[in-house]
PDB file of C-alpha atoms in Angstrom:
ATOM      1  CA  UNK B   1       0.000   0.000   0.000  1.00 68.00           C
ATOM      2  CA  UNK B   2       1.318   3.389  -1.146  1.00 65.00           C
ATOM      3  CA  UNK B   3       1.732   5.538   2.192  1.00 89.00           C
ATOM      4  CA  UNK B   4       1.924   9.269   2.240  1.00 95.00           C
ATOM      5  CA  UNK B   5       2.668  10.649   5.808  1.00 95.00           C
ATOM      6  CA  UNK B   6       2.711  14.463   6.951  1.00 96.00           C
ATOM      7  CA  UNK B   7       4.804  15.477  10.354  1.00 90.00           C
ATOM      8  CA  UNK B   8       1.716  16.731  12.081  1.00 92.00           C
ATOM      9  CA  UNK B   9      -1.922  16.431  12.084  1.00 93.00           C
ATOM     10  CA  UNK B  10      -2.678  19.614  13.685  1.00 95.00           C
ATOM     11  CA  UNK B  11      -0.435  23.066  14.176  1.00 96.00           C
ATOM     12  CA  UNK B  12      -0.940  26.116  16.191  1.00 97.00           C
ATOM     13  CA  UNK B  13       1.252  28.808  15.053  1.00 97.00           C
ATOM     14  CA  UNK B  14       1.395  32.461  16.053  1.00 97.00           C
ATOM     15  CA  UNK B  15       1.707  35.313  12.954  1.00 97.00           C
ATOM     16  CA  UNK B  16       4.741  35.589  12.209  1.00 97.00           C
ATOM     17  CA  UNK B  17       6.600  32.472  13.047  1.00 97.00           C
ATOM     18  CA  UNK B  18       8.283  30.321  10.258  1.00 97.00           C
ATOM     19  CA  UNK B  19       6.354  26.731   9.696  1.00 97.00           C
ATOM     20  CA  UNK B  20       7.825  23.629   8.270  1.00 97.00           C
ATOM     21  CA  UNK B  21       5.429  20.863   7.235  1.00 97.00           C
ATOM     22  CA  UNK B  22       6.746  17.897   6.176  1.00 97.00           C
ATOM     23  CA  UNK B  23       5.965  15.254   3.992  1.00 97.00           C
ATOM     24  CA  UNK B  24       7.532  11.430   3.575  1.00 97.00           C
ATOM     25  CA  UNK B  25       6.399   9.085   0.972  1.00 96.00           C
ATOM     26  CA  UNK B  26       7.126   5.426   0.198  1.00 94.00           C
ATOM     27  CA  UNK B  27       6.292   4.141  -3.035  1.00 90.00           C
ATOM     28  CA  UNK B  28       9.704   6.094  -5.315  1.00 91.00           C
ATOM     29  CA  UNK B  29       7.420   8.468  -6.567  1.00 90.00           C
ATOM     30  CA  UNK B  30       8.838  11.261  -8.832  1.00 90.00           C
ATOM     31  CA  UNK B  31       5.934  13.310  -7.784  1.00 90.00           C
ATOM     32  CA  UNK B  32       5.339  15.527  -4.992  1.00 94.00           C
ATOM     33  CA  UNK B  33       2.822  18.091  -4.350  1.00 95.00           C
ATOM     34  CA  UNK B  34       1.479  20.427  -1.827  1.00 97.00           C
ATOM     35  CA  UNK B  35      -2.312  21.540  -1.674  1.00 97.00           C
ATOM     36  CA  UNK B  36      -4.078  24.052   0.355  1.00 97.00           C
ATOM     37  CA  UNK B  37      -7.945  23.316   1.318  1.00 95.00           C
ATOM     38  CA  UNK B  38     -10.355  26.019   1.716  1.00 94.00           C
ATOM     39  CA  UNK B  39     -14.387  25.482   2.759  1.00 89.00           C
ATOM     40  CA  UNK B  40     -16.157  26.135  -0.351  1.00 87.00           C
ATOM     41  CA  UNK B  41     -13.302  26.110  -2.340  1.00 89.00           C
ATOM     42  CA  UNK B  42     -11.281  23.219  -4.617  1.00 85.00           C
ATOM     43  CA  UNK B  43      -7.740  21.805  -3.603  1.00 92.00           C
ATOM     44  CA  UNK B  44      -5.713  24.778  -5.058  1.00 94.00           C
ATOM     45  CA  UNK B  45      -1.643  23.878  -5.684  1.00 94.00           C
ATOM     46  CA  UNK B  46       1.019  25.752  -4.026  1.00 96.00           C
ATOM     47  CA  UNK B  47       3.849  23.884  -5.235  1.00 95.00           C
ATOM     48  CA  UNK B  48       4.888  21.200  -6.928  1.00 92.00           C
ATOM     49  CA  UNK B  49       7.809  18.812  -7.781  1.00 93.00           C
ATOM     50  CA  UNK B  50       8.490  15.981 -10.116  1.00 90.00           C
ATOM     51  CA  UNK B  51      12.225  15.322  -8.996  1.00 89.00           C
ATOM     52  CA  UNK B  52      14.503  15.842  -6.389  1.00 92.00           C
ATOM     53  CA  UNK B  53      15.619  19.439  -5.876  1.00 89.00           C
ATOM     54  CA  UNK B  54      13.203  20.312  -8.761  1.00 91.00           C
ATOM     55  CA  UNK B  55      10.195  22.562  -8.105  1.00 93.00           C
ATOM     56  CA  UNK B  56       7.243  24.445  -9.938  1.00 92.00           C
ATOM     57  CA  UNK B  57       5.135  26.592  -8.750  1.00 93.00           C
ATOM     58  CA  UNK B  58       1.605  25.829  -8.796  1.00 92.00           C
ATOM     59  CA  UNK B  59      -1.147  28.594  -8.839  1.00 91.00           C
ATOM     60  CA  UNK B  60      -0.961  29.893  -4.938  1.00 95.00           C
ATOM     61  CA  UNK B  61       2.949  29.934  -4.465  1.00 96.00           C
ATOM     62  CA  UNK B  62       3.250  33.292  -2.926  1.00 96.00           C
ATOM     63  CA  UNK B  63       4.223  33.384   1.070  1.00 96.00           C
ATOM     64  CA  UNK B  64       5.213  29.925   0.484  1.00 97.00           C
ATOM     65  CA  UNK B  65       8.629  27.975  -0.241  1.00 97.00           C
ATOM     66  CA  UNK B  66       9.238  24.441  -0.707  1.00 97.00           C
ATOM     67  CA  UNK B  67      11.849  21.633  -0.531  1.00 96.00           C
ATOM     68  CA  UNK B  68      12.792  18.752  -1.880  1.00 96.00           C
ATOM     69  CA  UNK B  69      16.850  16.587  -0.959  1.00 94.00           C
ATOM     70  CA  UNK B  70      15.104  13.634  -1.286  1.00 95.00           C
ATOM     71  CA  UNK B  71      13.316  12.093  -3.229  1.00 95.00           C
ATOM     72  CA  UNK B  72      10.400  10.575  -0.863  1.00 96.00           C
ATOM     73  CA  UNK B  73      10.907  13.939   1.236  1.00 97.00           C
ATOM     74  CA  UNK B  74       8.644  17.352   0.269  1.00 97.00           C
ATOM     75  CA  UNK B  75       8.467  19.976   2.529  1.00 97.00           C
ATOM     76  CA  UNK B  76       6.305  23.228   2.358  1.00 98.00           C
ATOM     77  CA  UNK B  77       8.037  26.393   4.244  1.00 97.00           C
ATOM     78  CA  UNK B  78       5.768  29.815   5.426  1.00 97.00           C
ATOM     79  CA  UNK B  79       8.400  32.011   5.756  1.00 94.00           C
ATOM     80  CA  UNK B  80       6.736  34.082   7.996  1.00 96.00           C
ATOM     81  CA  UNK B  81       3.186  32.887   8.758  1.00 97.00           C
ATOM     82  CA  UNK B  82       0.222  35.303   8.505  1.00 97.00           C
ATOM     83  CA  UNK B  83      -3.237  34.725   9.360  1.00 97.00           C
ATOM     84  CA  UNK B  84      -4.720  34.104   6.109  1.00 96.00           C
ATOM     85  CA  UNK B  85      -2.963  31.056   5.555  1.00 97.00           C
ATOM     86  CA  UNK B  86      -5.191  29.283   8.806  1.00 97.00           C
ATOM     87  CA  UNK B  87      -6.039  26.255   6.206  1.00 97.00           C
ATOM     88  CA  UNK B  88      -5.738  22.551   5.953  1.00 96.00           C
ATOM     89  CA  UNK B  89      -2.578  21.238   3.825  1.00 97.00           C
ATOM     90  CA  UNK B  90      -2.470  18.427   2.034  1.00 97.00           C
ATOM     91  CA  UNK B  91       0.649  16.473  -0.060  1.00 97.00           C
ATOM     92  CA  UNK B  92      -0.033  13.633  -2.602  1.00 95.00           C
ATOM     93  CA  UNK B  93       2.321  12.141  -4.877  1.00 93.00           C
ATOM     94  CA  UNK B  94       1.980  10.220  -7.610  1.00 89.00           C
ATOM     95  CA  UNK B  95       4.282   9.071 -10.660  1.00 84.00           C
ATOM     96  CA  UNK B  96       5.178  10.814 -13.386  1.00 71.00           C
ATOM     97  CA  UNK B  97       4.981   8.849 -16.074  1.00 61.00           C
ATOM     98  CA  UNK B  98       1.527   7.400 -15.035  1.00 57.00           C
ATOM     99  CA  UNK B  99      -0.128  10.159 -14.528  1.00 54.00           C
ATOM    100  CA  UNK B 100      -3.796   8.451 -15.463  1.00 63.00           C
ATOM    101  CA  UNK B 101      -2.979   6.412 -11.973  1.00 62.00           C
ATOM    102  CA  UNK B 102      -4.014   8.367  -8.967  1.00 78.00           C
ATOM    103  CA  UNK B 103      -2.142  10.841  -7.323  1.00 87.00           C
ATOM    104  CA  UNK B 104      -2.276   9.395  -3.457  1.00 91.00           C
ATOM    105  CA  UNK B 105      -2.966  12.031  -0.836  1.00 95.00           C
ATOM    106  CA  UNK B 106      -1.194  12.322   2.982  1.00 95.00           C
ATOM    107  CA  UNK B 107      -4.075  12.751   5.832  1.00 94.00           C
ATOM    108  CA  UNK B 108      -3.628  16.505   5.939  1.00 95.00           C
ATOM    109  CA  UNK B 109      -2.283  18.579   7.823  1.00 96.00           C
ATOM    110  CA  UNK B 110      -4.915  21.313   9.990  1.00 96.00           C
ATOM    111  CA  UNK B 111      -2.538  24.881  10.362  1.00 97.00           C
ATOM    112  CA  UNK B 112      -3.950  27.836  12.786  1.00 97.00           C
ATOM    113  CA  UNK B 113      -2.561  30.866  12.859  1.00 97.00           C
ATOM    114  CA  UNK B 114      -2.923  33.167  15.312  1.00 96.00           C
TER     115      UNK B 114
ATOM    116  CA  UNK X   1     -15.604  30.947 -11.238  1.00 57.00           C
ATOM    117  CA  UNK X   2     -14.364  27.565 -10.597  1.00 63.00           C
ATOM    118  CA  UNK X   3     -14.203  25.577 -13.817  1.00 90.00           C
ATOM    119  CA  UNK X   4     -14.843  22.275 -11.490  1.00 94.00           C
ATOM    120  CA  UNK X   5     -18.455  23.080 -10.330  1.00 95.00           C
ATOM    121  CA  UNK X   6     -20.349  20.698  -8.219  1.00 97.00           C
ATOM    122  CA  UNK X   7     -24.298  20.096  -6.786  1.00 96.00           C
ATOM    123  CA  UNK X   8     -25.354  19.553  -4.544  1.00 97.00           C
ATOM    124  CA  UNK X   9     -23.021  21.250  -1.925  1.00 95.00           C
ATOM    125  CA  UNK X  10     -24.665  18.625   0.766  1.00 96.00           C
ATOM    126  CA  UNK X  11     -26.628  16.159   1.210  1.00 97.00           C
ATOM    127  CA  UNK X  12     -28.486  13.773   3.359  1.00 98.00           C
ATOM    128  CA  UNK X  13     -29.646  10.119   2.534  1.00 97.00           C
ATOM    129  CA  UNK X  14     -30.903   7.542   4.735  1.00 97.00           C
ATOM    130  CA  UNK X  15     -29.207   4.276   4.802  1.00 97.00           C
ATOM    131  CA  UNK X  16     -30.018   1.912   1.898  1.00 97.00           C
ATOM    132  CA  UNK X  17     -31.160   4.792  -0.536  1.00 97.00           C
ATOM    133  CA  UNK X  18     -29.450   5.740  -3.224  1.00 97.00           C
ATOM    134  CA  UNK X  19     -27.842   9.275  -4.864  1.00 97.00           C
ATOM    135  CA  UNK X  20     -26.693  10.904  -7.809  1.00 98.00           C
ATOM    136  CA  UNK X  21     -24.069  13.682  -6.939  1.00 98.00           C
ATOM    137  CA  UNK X  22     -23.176  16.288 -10.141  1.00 98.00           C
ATOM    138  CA  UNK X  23     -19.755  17.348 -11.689  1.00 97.00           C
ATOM    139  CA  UNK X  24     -19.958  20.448 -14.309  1.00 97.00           C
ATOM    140  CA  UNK X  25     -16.818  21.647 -15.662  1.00 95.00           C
ATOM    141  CA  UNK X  26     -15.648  24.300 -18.048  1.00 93.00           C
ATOM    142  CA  UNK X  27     -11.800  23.242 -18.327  1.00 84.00           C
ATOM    143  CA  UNK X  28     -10.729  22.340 -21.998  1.00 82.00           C
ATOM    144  CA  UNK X  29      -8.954  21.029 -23.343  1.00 84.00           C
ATOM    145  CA  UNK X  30     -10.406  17.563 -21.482  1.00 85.00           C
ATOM    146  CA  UNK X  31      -8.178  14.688 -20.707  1.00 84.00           C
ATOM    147  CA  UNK X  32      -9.853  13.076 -17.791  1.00 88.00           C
ATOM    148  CA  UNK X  33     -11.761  13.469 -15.088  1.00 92.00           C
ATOM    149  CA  UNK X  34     -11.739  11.685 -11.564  1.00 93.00           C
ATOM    150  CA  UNK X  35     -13.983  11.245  -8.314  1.00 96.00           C
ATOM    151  CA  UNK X  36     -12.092  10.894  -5.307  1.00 96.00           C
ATOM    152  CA  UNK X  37     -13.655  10.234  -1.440  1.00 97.00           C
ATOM    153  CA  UNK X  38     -12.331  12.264   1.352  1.00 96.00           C
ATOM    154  CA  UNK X  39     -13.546  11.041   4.406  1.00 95.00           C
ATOM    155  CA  UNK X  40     -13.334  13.725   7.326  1.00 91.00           C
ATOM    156  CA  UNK X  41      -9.711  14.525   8.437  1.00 86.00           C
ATOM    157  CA  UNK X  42      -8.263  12.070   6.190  1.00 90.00           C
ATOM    158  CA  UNK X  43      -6.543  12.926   2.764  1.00 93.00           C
ATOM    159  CA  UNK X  44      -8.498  12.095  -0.484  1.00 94.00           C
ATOM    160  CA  UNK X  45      -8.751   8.668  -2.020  1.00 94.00           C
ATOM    161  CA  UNK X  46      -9.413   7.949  -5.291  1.00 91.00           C
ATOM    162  CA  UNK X  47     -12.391   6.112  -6.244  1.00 94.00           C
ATOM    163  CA  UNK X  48     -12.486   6.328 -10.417  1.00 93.00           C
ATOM    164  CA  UNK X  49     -10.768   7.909 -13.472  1.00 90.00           C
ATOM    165  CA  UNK X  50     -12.314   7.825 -16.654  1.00 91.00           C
ATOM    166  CA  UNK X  51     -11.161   9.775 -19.994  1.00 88.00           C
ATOM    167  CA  UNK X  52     -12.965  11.431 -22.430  1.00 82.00           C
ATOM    168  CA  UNK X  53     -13.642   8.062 -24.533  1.00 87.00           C
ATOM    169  CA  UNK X  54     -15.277   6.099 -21.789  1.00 89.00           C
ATOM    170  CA  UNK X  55     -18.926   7.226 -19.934  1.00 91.00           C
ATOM    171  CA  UNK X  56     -19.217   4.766 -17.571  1.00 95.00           C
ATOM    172  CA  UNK X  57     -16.320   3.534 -14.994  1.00 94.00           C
ATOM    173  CA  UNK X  58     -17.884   1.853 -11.536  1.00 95.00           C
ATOM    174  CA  UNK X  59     -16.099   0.787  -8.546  1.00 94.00           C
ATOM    175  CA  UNK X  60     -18.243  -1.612  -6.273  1.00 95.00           C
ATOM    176  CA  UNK X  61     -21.588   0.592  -5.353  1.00 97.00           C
ATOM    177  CA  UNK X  62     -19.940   3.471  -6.765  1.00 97.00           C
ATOM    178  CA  UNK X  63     -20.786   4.545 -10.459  1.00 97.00           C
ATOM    179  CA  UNK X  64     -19.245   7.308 -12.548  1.00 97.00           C
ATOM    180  CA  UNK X  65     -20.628   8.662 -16.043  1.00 97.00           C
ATOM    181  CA  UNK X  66     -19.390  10.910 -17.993  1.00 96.00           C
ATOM    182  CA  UNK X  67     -20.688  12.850 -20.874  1.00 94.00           C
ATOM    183  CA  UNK X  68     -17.078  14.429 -22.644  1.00 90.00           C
ATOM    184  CA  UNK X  69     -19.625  16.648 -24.771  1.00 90.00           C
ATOM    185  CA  UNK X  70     -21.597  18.225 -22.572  1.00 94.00           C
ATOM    186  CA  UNK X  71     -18.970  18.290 -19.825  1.00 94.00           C
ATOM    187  CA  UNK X  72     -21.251  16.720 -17.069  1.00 96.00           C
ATOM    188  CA  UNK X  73     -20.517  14.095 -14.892  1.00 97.00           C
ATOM    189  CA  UNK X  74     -22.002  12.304 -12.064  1.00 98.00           C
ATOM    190  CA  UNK X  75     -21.443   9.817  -9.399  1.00 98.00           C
ATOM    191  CA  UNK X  76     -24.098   7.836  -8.457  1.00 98.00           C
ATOM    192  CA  UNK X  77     -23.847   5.372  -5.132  1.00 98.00           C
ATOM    193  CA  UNK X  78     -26.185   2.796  -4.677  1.00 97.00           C
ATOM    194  CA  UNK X  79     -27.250   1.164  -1.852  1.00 97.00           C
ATOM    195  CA  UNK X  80     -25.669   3.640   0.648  1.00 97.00           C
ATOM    196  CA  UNK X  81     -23.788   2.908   3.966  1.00 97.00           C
ATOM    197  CA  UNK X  82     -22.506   4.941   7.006  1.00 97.00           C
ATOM    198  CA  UNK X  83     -19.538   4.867   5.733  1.00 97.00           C
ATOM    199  CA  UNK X  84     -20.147   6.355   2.879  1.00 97.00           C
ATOM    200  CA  UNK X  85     -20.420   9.438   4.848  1.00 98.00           C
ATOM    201  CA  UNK X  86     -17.409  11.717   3.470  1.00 97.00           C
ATOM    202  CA  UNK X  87     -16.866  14.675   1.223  1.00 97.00           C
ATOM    203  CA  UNK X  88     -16.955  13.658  -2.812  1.00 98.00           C
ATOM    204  CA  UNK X  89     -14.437  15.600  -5.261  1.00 97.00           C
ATOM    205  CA  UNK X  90     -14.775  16.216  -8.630  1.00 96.00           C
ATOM    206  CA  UNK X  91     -11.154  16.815 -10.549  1.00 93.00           C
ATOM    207  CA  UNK X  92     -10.469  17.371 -14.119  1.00 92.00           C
ATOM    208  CA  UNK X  93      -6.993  16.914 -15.854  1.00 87.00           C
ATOM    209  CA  UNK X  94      -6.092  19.312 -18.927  1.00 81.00           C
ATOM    210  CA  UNK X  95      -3.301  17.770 -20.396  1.00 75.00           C
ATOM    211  CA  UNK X  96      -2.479  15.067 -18.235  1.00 68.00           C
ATOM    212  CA  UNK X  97       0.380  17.687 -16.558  1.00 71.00           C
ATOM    213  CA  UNK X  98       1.321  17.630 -12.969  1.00 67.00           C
ATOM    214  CA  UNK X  99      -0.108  20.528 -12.161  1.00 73.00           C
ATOM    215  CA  UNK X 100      -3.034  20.831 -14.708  1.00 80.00           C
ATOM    216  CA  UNK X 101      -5.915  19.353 -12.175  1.00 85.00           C
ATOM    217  CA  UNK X 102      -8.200  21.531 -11.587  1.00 90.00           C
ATOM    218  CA  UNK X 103     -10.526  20.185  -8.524  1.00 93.00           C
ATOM    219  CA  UNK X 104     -14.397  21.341  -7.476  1.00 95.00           C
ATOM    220  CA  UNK X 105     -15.154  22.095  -3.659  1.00 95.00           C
ATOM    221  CA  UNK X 106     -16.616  18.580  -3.197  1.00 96.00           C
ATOM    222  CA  UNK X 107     -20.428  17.442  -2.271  1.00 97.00           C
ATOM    223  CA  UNK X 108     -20.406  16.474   1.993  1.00 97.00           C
ATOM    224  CA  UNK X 109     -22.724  13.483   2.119  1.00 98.00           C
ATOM    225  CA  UNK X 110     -24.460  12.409   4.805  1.00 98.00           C
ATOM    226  CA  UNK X 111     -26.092   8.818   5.402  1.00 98.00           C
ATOM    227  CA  UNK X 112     -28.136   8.817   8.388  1.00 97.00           C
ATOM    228  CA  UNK X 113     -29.478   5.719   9.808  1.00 96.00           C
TER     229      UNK X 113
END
C-alpha cells in the first residue's frame, strides 16, 4: 500500500513564526505536491515537484517555499506565517509517467494561525 | 468561477437509498476526469478515473458517467452505507500535466441511519 505521511496532524502557530510541514512518501514516486484546502473552495496547488531538488510553482505559491533533498521527502516552508494562511494542507504524490494512476494524498495537515 | 463546479453542496440520505451527486466543468482542453472520497480529516482517495472516450467507470456501489460533450458528470452510489459518509471531489486533468488538475469544492454526504 502506497503511504503518504505528513509530520503533524494539527499546528498552532502564532503570525509571524516560520512553519515547516513535512511530507515522507514510500512508493519512489517522482511526484510531490502540496495543496491548500479552503471550505467552499477546490484543492488549489502551491507547489509542486516531479524530482529531487526540482520545483514548480503551482497557482498559490506566494508566502510559500518548498523543498525537496530527497526524493520521498517534500516539505512546504511559510516564511513568515500570517493569518490568512489558517487552512488545511495536504501532499499527494503520484508518478510521473503514469499520470492516469491516482495521485495518493497524505491525511492533511490542519494549520492555525494566530 | 471555478471551472470544477459541483451540486449539490450537501446532502443527506438515509441508509439503503441511493444518490446521484453532479460534476460540471468548463476546463478544456479535457483529458480526464476523476472522483475521489475524502472522508473527514483524512486525505483524499481515489475512487475512479475515466477519460474522455469512456462514460461509464464503476467501482463496487460506486458509479461514474461521464458525458465528454456536454462536460457533465455524475457519481451515483447505490445502496448507501454509514460509511459512505465523506466529502466527494470532482477533478479534471487538462493535459495530463502535474499541475493541470483543476478540482471542485466537493459534495459532503451524509447517510443517516
Amino acid at each position: 500500500d502506497v503511504k503518504v505521511t505528513q509530520s503533524s496532524r494539527y499546528l498552532v502557530k502564532r503570525t509571524g513564526e516560520k512553519v515547516f510541514l513535512e511530507c515522507v512518501q514510500d512508493m519512489d514516486h517522482e511526484n510531490m505536491f502540496w495543496y491548500r484546502q479552503d471550505p467552499g473552495l477546490g484543492l488549489r496547488l502551491i507547489y509542486f515537484s516531479y524530482d529531487v531538488k526540482m520545483k514548480e510553482k503551482g497557482d498559490i505559491p506566494e508566502g510559500y517555499s518548498v523543498s525537496r533533498e530527497k526524493k520521498e521527502r517534500f516539505s512546504l516552508i511559510l516564511e513568515s506565517a500570517s493569518t490568512n494562511q489558517t487552512s488545511m494542507y495536504l501532499c499527494a504524490s503520484s508518478f510521473v509517467y503514469r499520470l492516469r494512476e491516482t495521485q495518493y494524498f497524505g491525511p492533511g495537515t490542519r494549520l492555525l494561525v494566530l | 468561477k471555478n471551472q470544477v463546479e459541483q451540486s449539490p453542496q450537501s446532502l443527506i440520505i438515509l441508509e439503503g437509498k441511493n444518490c446521484t451527486l453532479q460534476c460540471n466543468y468548463t476546463v478544456s482542453p479535457f483529458s480526464n476526469l476523476r472522483w475521489y472520497k475524502q472522508d473527514t480529516g483524512r486525505g483524499p482517495v481515489s475512487l475512479t478515473i475515466m477519460t474522455f472516450s469512456e462514460n461509464t467507470k464503476s467501482n463496487g456501489r460506486y458509479t461514474a458517467t461521464l458525458d465528454a460533450d456536454t462536460k457533465q458528470s455524475s457519481l451515483h452510489i447505490t445502496a448507501s452505507q454509514l460509511s459512505d459518509s465523506a466529502s466527494y471531489i470532482c477533478v479534471v486533468s487538462m493535459l495530463e500535466l502535474a499541475n493541470d488538475m483543476r478540482f471542485g469544492a466537493g459534495t459532503r454526504l451524509t447517510v443517516k441511519p
